Amino acid sequence: MNGRIIAIGDIHGCHQEFAKLLQLVKLQPDDQLILLGDLVNRGPDSSKVIQLAREHRAFALLGNHERRLLAAWQNPEQVKVRDSDRPTYEQLRADDWAYIEAMPLTHEIAELNIVFVHGGFLPDRPWHEQGADIVTEVQVIDADGRPRKRREAPDASPWADHWIGPPFVVYGHTSREEVYEREWSICLDTACAMGGHLTALILPERRIVQVKAKRRYYP
């Protein structure tokens, strides 16, 4: 592998912050840009985010927000678009939908023993055998060992606290004020759409680069 790997956390429609972060990391032709899902919703322009991702040949993973939008797009008679999703749903163009439909759940770089994913994994089974309902949604693990969101089980501990690897996991989805790092994982969702930062991790040097949100787009 000649170039760097640059992973970026949940962009959520914040196209200006995304563009600025790409300038700061000085993206080179040999670099591999990996977006950790949730490119869409909440921020001002999801379509522009996807356009930038395509222009920079980004490898984008499926997040829970893309998955939700896609379900309504592919099955409009069965799945109702959420009111909060409708501005994005109506903004996306045919090539945006094609880009979202092509998003995989995970991306492995075996030589670095690293896996990229949107949400995370359960520690009691092989990571590559876990489905979309787990890997795009899990934030915490409840007392019964089930994957849950923080609001569903506020006293439960983060899945990453249970993950002992290998591989090392780079993920987003669980927004915090600061990067959340454990021995075998790192979370890059630093709540850009909520007025926080958009965060990039540069590998193999493991350097963090951040852009402060221009404003709070989402309550």
PDB file of N, CA, C and O in Angstrom, residues 45-103:
ATOM      1  N   ASP A  45     -26.788  19.692   3.412  1.00  0.00           N
ATOM      2  CA  ASP A  45     -26.831  19.241   2.017  1.00  0.00           C
ATOM      3  C   ASP A  45     -26.188  17.874   1.836  1.00  0.00           C
ATOM      4  O   ASP A  45     -24.998  17.751   1.558  1.00  0.00           O
ATOM      5  N   SER A  46     -27.005  16.847   1.956  1.00  0.00           N
ATOM      6  CA  SER A  46     -26.519  15.468   1.816  1.00  0.00           C
ATOM      7  C   SER A  46     -26.070  15.172   0.389  1.00  0.00           C
ATOM      8  O   SER A  46     -25.104  14.439   0.172  1.00  0.00           O
ATOM      9  N   SER A  47     -26.770  15.731  -0.599  1.00  0.00           N
ATOM     10  CA  SER A  47     -26.410  15.477  -1.990  1.00  0.00           C
ATOM     11  C   SER A  47     -25.020  16.016  -2.306  1.00  0.00           C
ATOM     12  O   SER A  47     -24.235  15.370  -3.012  1.00  0.00           O
ATOM     13  N   LYS A  48     -24.671  17.175  -1.766  1.00  0.00           N
ATOM     14  CA  LYS A  48     -23.328  17.730  -1.989  1.00  0.00           C
ATOM     15  C   LYS A  48     -22.250  16.886  -1.318  1.00  0.00           C
ATOM     16  O   LYS A  48     -21.139  16.762  -1.836  1.00  0.00           O
ATOM     17  N   VAL A  49     -22.583  16.305  -0.174  1.00  0.00           N
ATOM     18  CA  VAL A  49     -21.630  15.403   0.490  1.00  0.00           C
ATOM     19  C   VAL A  49     -21.345  14.200  -0.403  1.00  0.00           C
ATOM     20  O   VAL A  49     -20.180  13.820  -0.609  1.00  0.00           O
ATOM     21  N   ILE A  50     -22.392  13.595  -0.941  1.00  0.00           N
ATOM     22  CA  ILE A  50     -22.206  12.437  -1.816  1.00  0.00           C
ATOM     23  C   ILE A  50     -21.451  12.830  -3.085  1.00  0.00           C
ATOM     24  O   ILE A  50     -20.594  12.084  -3.563  1.00  0.00           O
ATOM     25  N   GLN A  51     -21.735  14.012  -3.608  1.00  0.00           N
ATOM     26  CA  GLN A  51     -21.015  14.490  -4.789  1.00  0.00           C
ATOM     27  C   GLN A  51     -19.522  14.613  -4.505  1.00  0.00           C
ATOM     28  O   GLN A  51     -18.684  14.172  -5.300  1.00  0.00           O
ATOM     29  N   LEU A  52     -19.168  15.193  -3.350  1.00  0.00           N
ATOM     30  CA  LEU A  52     -17.758  15.303  -2.960  1.00  0.00           C
ATOM     31  C   LEU A  52     -17.127  13.929  -2.775  1.00  0.00           C
ATOM     32  O   LEU A  52     -15.979  13.703  -3.164  1.00  0.00           O
ATOM     33  N   ALA A  53     -17.890  13.014  -2.179  1.00  0.00           N
ATOM     34  CA  ALA A  53     -17.385  11.646  -1.972  1.00  0.00           C
ATOM     35  C   ALA A  53     -17.063  10.992  -3.310  1.00  0.00           C
ATOM     36  O   ALA A  53     -16.011  10.350  -3.459  1.00  0.00           O
ATOM     37  N   ARG A  54     -17.938  11.156  -4.280  1.00  0.00           N
ATOM     38  CA  ARG A  54     -17.689  10.575  -5.607  1.00  0.00           C
ATOM     39  C   ARG A  54     -16.477  11.225  -6.276  1.00  0.00           C
ATOM     40  O   ARG A  54     -15.643  10.538  -6.876  1.00  0.00           O
ATOM     41  N   GLU A  55     -16.382  12.545  -6.174  1.00  0.00           N
ATOM     42  CA  GLU A  55     -15.271  13.258  -6.807  1.00  0.00           C
ATOM     43  C   GLU A  55     -13.925  12.788  -6.272  1.00  0.00           C
ATOM     44  O   GLU A  55     -12.930  12.764  -7.010  1.00  0.00           O
ATOM     45  N   HIS A  56     -13.879  12.430  -4.998  1.00  0.00           N
ATOM     46  CA  HIS A  56     -12.620  12.020  -4.369  1.00  0.00           C
ATOM     47  C   HIS A  56     -12.490  10.498  -4.263  1.00  0.00           C
ATOM     48  O   HIS A  56     -11.646  10.004  -3.526  1.00  0.00           O
ATOM     49  N   ARG A  57     -13.350   9.782  -5.021  1.00  0.00           N
ATOM     50  CA  ARG A  57     -13.286   8.322  -5.102  1.00  0.00           C
ATOM     51  C   ARG A  57     -13.322   7.676  -3.713  1.00  0.00           C
ATOM     52  O   ARG A  57     -12.586   6.737  -3.414  1.00  0.00           O
ATOM     53  N   ALA A  58     -14.178   8.218  -2.863  1.00  0.00           N
ATOM     54  CA  ALA A  58     -14.267   7.717  -1.488  1.00  0.00           C
ATOM     55  C   ALA A  58     -14.931   6.349  -1.442  1.00  0.00           C
ATOM     56  O   ALA A  58     -15.854   6.063  -2.196  1.00  0.00           O
ATOM     57  N   PHE A  59     -14.437   5.532  -0.545  1.00  0.00           N
ATOM     58  CA  PHE A  59     -15.037   4.225  -0.249  1.00  0.00           C
ATOM     59  C   PHE A  59     -15.975   4.457   0.934  1.00  0.00           C
ATOM     60  O   PHE A  59     -15.520   4.631   2.069  1.00  0.00           O
ATOM     61  N   ALA A  60     -17.273   4.513   0.676  1.00  0.00           N
ATOM     62  CA  ALA A  60     -18.238   4.863   1.718  1.00  0.00           C
ATOM     63  C   ALA A  60     -18.993   3.640   2.213  1.00  0.00           C
ATOM     64  O   ALA A  60     -19.462   2.821   1.425  1.00  0.00           O
ATOM     65  N   LEU A  61     -19.106   3.526   3.523  1.00  0.00           N
ATOM     66  CA  LEU A  61     -19.808   2.408   4.153  1.00  0.00           C
ATOM     67  C   LEU A  61     -21.258   2.766   4.444  1.00  0.00           C
ATOM     68  O   LEU A  61     -21.606   3.935   4.605  1.00  0.00           O
ATOM     69  N   LEU A  62     -22.096   1.751   4.545  1.00  0.00           N
ATOM     70  CA  LEU A  62     -23.510   1.945   4.824  1.00  0.00           C
ATOM     71  C   LEU A  62     -23.713   2.263   6.302  1.00  0.00           C
ATOM     72  O   LEU A  62     -23.281   1.513   7.177  1.00  0.00           O
ATOM     73  N   GLY A  63     -24.389   3.380   6.557  1.00  0.00           N
ATOM     74  CA  GLY A  63     -24.769   3.740   7.913  1.00  0.00           C
ATOM     75  C   GLY A  63     -26.245   3.491   8.139  1.00  0.00           C
ATOM     76  O   GLY A  63     -26.994   3.180   7.205  1.00  0.00           O
ATOM     77  N   ASN A  64     -26.692   3.645   9.367  1.00  0.00           N
ATOM     78  CA  ASN A  64     -28.110   3.421   9.651  1.00  0.00           C
ATOM     79  C   ASN A  64     -29.004   4.445   8.948  1.00  0.00           C
ATOM     80  O   ASN A  64     -30.135   4.129   8.565  1.00  0.00           O
ATOM     81  N   HIS A  65     -28.505   5.652   8.730  1.00  0.00           N
ATOM     82  CA  HIS A  65     -29.322   6.653   8.041  1.00  0.00           C
ATOM     83  C   HIS A  65     -29.461   6.318   6.552  1.00  0.00           C
ATOM     84  O   HIS A  65     -30.554   6.456   5.987  1.00  0.00           O
ATOM     85  N   GLU A  66     -28.388   5.900   5.907  1.00  0.00           N
ATOM     86  CA  GLU A  66     -28.511   5.446   4.512  1.00  0.00           C
ATOM     87  C   GLU A  66     -29.417   4.231   4.414  1.00  0.00           C
ATOM     88  O   GLU A  66     -30.245   4.128   3.498  1.00  0.00           O
ATOM     89  N   ARG A  67     -29.262   3.329   5.349  1.00  0.00           N
ATOM     90  CA  ARG A  67     -30.060   2.098   5.330  1.00  0.00           C
ATOM     91  C   ARG A  67     -31.549   2.408   5.447  1.00  0.00           C
ATOM     92  O   ARG A  67     -32.383   1.812   4.759  1.00  0.00           O
ATOM     93  N   ARG A  68     -31.872   3.348   6.313  1.00  0.00           N
ATOM     94  CA  ARG A  68     -33.270   3.745   6.508  1.00  0.00           C
ATOM     95  C   ARG A  68     -33.850   4.416   5.258  1.00  0.00           C
ATOM     96  O   ARG A  68     -34.956   4.117   4.830  1.00  0.00           O
ATOM     97  N   LEU A  69     -33.080   5.331   4.676  1.00  0.00           N
ATOM     98  CA  LEU A  69     -33.521   5.996   3.450  1.00  0.00           C
ATOM     99  C   LEU A  69     -33.686   4.996   2.312  1.00  0.00           C
ATOM    100  O   LEU A  69     -34.641   5.055   1.540  1.00  0.00           O
ATOM    101  N   LEU A  70     -32.734   4.083   2.227  1.00  0.00           N
ATOM    102  CA  LEU A  70     -32.739   3.100   1.150  1.00  0.00           C
ATOM    103  C   LEU A  70     -33.955   2.178   1.240  1.00  0.00           C
ATOM    104  O   LEU A  70     -34.550   1.815   0.218  1.00  0.00           O
ATOM    105  N   ALA A  71     -34.328   1.835   2.465  1.00  0.00           N
ATOM    106  CA  ALA A  71     -35.499   0.974   2.652  1.00  0.00           C
ATOM    107  C   ALA A  71     -36.760   1.637   2.092  1.00  0.00           C
ATOM    108  O   ALA A  71     -37.584   0.996   1.441  1.00  0.00           O
ATOM    109  N   ALA A  72     -36.876   2.948   2.310  1.00  0.00           N
ATOM    110  CA  ALA A  72     -38.045   3.678   1.798  1.00  0.00           C
ATOM    111  C   ALA A  72     -37.968   3.856   0.286  1.00  0.00           C
ATOM    112  O   ALA A  72     -38.975   3.800  -0.416  1.00  0.00           O
ATOM    113  N   TRP A  73     -36.752   4.051  -0.215  1.00  0.00           N
ATOM    114  CA  TRP A  73     -36.540   4.237  -1.659  1.00  0.00           C
ATOM    115  C   TRP A  73     -36.842   2.957  -2.429  1.00  0.00           C
ATOM    116  O   TRP A  73     -37.468   2.980  -3.495  1.00  0.00           O
ATOM    117  N   GLN A  74     -36.413   1.825  -1.889  1.00  0.00           N
ATOM    118  CA  GLN A  74     -36.574   0.558  -2.585  1.00  0.00           C
ATOM    119  C   GLN A  74     -37.952  -0.062  -2.385  1.00  0.00           C
ATOM    120  O   GLN A  74     -38.399  -0.843  -3.220  1.00  0.00           O
ATOM    121  N   ASN A  75     -38.614   0.280  -1.273  1.00  0.00           N
ATOM    122  CA  ASN A  75     -39.931  -0.299  -0.972  1.00  0.00           C
ATOM    123  C   ASN A  75     -40.917   0.799  -0.571  1.00  0.00           C
ATOM    124  O   ASN A  75     -41.418   0.806   0.564  1.00  0.00           O
ATOM    125  N   PRO A  76     -41.218   1.719  -1.479  1.00  0.00           N
ATOM    126  CA  PRO A  76     -42.048   2.872  -1.112  1.00  0.00           C
ATOM    127  C   PRO A  76     -43.457   2.508  -0.659  1.00  0.00           C
ATOM    128  O   PRO A  76     -44.079   3.255   0.099  1.00  0.00           O
ATOM    129  N   GLU A  77     -43.948   1.368  -1.093  1.00  0.00           N
ATOM    130  CA  GLU A  77     -45.298   0.971  -0.697  1.00  0.00           C
ATOM    131  C   GLU A  77     -45.337   0.370   0.708  1.00  0.00           C
ATOM    132  O   GLU A  77     -46.381   0.385   1.375  1.00  0.00           O
ATOM    133  N   GLN A  78     -44.193  -0.163   1.160  1.00  0.00           N
ATOM    134  CA  GLN A  78     -44.141  -0.805   2.475  1.00  0.00           C
ATOM    135  C   GLN A  78     -43.504   0.081   3.546  1.00  0.00           C
ATOM    136  O   GLN A  78     -43.831  -0.047   4.730  1.00  0.00           O
ATOM    137  N   VAL A  79     -42.576   0.954   3.154  1.00  0.00           N
ATOM    138  CA  VAL A  79     -41.801   1.722   4.136  1.00  0.00           C
ATOM    139  C   VAL A  79     -42.089   3.215   3.973  1.00  0.00           C
ATOM    140  O   VAL A  79     -41.872   3.790   2.906  1.00  0.00           O
ATOM    141  N   LYS A  80     -42.543   3.829   5.040  1.00  0.00           N
ATOM    142  CA  LYS A  80     -42.858   5.256   5.026  1.00  0.00           C
ATOM    143  C   LYS A  80     -41.601   6.071   5.339  1.00  0.00           C
ATOM    144  O   LYS A  80     -40.823   5.711   6.228  1.00  0.00           O
ATOM    145  N   VAL A  81     -41.400   7.149   4.623  1.00  0.00           N
ATOM    146  CA  VAL A  81     -40.272   8.037   4.890  1.00  0.00           C
ATOM    147  C   VAL A  81     -40.549   8.820   6.181  1.00  0.00           C
ATOM    148  O   VAL A  81     -41.627   9.404   6.346  1.00  0.00           O
ATOM    149  N   ARG A  82     -39.590   8.818   7.088  1.00  0.00           N
ATOM    150  CA  ARG A  82     -39.747   9.611   8.312  1.00  0.00           C
ATOM    151  C   ARG A  82     -39.790  11.098   7.968  1.00  0.00           C
ATOM    152  O   ARG A  82     -39.131  11.556   7.031  1.00  0.00           O
ATOM    153  N   ASP A  83     -40.530  11.846   8.759  1.00  0.00           N
ATOM    154  CA  ASP A  83     -40.608  13.293   8.520  1.00  0.00           C
ATOM    155  C   ASP A  83     -39.216  13.936   8.565  1.00  0.00           C
ATOM    156  O   ASP A  83     -38.904  14.812   7.764  1.00  0.00           O
ATOM    157  N   SER A  84     -38.391  13.480   9.492  1.00  0.00           N
ATOM    158  CA  SER A  84     -37.047  14.059   9.629  1.00  0.00           C
ATOM    159  C   SER A  84     -36.136  13.687   8.459  1.00  0.00           C
ATOM    160  O   SER A  84     -35.149  14.373   8.187  1.00  0.00           O
ATOM    161  N   ASP A  85     -36.479  12.609   7.741  1.00  0.00           N
ATOM    162  CA  ASP A  85     -35.674  12.162   6.602  1.00  0.00           C
ATOM    163  C   ASP A  85     -36.133  12.776   5.280  1.00  0.00           C
ATOM    164  O   ASP A  85     -35.407  12.726   4.285  1.00  0.00           O
ATOM    165  N   ARG A  86     -37.334  13.334   5.273  1.00  0.00           N
ATOM    166  CA  ARG A  86     -37.927  13.743   3.993  1.00  0.00           C
ATOM    167  C   ARG A  86     -37.111  14.798   3.236  1.00  0.00           C
ATOM    168  O   ARG A  86     -36.968  14.697   2.008  1.00  0.00           O
ATOM    169  N   PRO A  87     -36.549  15.837   3.904  1.00  0.00           N
ATOM    170  CA  PRO A  87     -35.752  16.804   3.142  1.00  0.00           C
ATOM    171  C   PRO A  87     -34.606  16.147   2.370  1.00  0.00           C
ATOM    172  O   PRO A  87     -34.344  16.498   1.214  1.00  0.00           O
ATOM    173  N   THR A  88     -33.938  15.180   2.999  1.00  0.00           N
ATOM    174  CA  THR A  88     -32.862  14.455   2.316  1.00  0.00           C
ATOM    175  C   THR A  88     -33.421  13.572   1.217  1.00  0.00           C
ATOM    176  O   THR A  88     -32.893  13.545   0.093  1.00  0.00           O
ATOM    177  N   TYR A  89     -34.465  12.853   1.534  1.00  0.00           N
ATOM    178  CA  TYR A  89     -35.075  11.925   0.573  1.00  0.00           C
ATOM    179  C   TYR A  89     -35.453  12.649  -0.722  1.00  0.00           C
ATOM    180  O   TYR A  89     -35.222  12.134  -1.827  1.00  0.00           O
ATOM    181  N   GLU A  90     -36.005  13.825  -0.602  1.00  0.00           N
ATOM    182  CA  GLU A  90     -36.446  14.573  -1.777  1.00  0.00           C
ATOM    183  C   GLU A  90     -35.308  15.287  -2.487  1.00  0.00           C
ATOM    184  O   GLU A  90     -35.437  15.691  -3.642  1.00  0.00           O
ATOM    185  N   GLN A  91     -34.179  15.429  -1.803  1.00  0.00           N
ATOM    186  CA  GLN A  91     -33.026  16.129  -2.369  1.00  0.00           C
ATOM    187  C   GLN A  91     -32.137  15.207  -3.213  1.00  0.00           C
ATOM    188  O   GLN A  91     -31.499  15.650  -4.174  1.00  0.00           O
ATOM    189  N   LEU A  92     -32.102  13.939  -2.842  1.00  0.00           N
ATOM    190  CA  LEU A  92     -31.177  13.016  -3.496  1.00  0.00           C
ATOM    191  C   LEU A  92     -31.572  12.753  -4.944  1.00  0.00           C
ATOM    192  O   LEU A  92     -32.738  12.608  -5.272  1.00  0.00           O
ATOM    193  N   ARG A  93     -30.543  12.653  -5.786  1.00  0.00           N
ATOM    194  CA  ARG A  93     -30.743  12.412  -7.221  1.00  0.00           C
ATOM    195  C   ARG A  93     -30.450  10.942  -7.535  1.00  0.00           C
ATOM    196  O   ARG A  93     -29.987  10.192  -6.683  1.00  0.00           O
ATOM    197  N   ALA A  94     -30.692  10.579  -8.774  1.00  0.00           N
ATOM    198  CA  ALA A  94     -30.522   9.177  -9.176  1.00  0.00           C
ATOM    199  C   ALA A  94     -29.097   8.683  -8.918  1.00  0.00           C
ATOM    200  O   ALA A  94     -28.898   7.556  -8.440  1.00  0.00           O
ATOM    201  N   ASP A  95     -28.085   9.515  -9.229  1.00  0.00           N
ATOM    202  CA  ASP A  95     -26.711   9.057  -9.005  1.00  0.00           C
ATOM    203  C   ASP A  95     -26.370   8.990  -7.520  1.00  0.00           C
ATOM    204  O   ASP A  95     -25.511   8.206  -7.099  1.00  0.00           O
ATOM    205  N   ASP A  96     -27.050   9.804  -6.695  1.00  0.00           N
ATOM    206  CA  ASP A  96     -26.868   9.691  -5.242  1.00  0.00           C
ATOM    207  C   ASP A  96     -27.411   8.358  -4.732  1.00  0.00           C
ATOM    208  O   ASP A  96     -26.767   7.673  -3.934  1.00  0.00           O
ATOM    209  N   TRP A  97     -28.603   7.995  -5.205  1.00  0.00           N
ATOM    210  CA  TRP A  97     -29.191   6.718  -4.788  1.00  0.00           C
ATOM    211  C   TRP A  97     -28.326   5.542  -5.243  1.00  0.00           C
ATOM    212  O   TRP A  97     -28.147   4.569  -4.501  1.00  0.00           O
ATOM    213  N   ALA A  98     -27.764   5.645  -6.435  1.00  0.00           N
ATOM    214  CA  ALA A  98     -26.880   4.577  -6.930  1.00  0.00           C
ATOM    215  C   ALA A  98     -25.654   4.436  -6.044  1.00  0.00           C
ATOM    216  O   ALA A  98     -25.190   3.320  -5.756  1.00  0.00           O
ATOM    217  N   TYR A  99     -25.122   5.565  -5.599  1.00  0.00           N
ATOM    218  CA  TYR A  99     -23.950   5.553  -4.712  1.00  0.00           C
ATOM    219  C   TYR A  99     -24.302   4.887  -3.376  1.00  0.00           C
ATOM    220  O   TYR A  99     -23.535   4.056  -2.862  1.00  0.00           O
ATOM    221  N   ILE A 100     -25.462   5.240  -2.827  1.00  0.00           N
ATOM    222  CA  ILE A 100     -25.886   4.652  -1.557  1.00  0.00           C
ATOM    223  C   ILE A 100     -26.140   3.149  -1.701  1.00  0.00           C
ATOM    224  O   ILE A 100     -25.753   2.355  -0.833  1.00  0.00           O
ATOM    225  N   GLU A 101     -26.763   2.751  -2.793  1.00  0.00           N
ATOM    226  CA  GLU A 101     -27.060   1.330  -3.001  1.00  0.00           C
ATOM    227  C   GLU A 101     -25.792   0.475  -3.081  1.00  0.00           C
ATOM    228  O   GLU A 101     -25.827  -0.718  -2.769  1.00  0.00           O
ATOM    229  N   ALA A 102     -24.692   1.083  -3.467  1.00  0.00           N
ATOM    230  CA  ALA A 102     -23.435   0.343  -3.621  1.00  0.00           C
ATOM    231  C   ALA A 102     -22.618   0.271  -2.328  1.00  0.00           C
ATOM    232  O   ALA A 102     -21.575  -0.378  -2.296  1.00  0.00           O
ATOM    233  N   MET A 103     -23.089   0.909  -1.264  1.00  0.00           N
ATOM    234  CA  MET A 103     -22.313   0.947  -0.018  1.00  0.00           C
ATOM    235  C   MET A 103     -22.262  -0.426   0.659  1.00  0.00           C
ATOM    236  O   MET A 103     -23.310  -1.015   0.923  1.00  0.00           O
TER     237      MET A 103
END
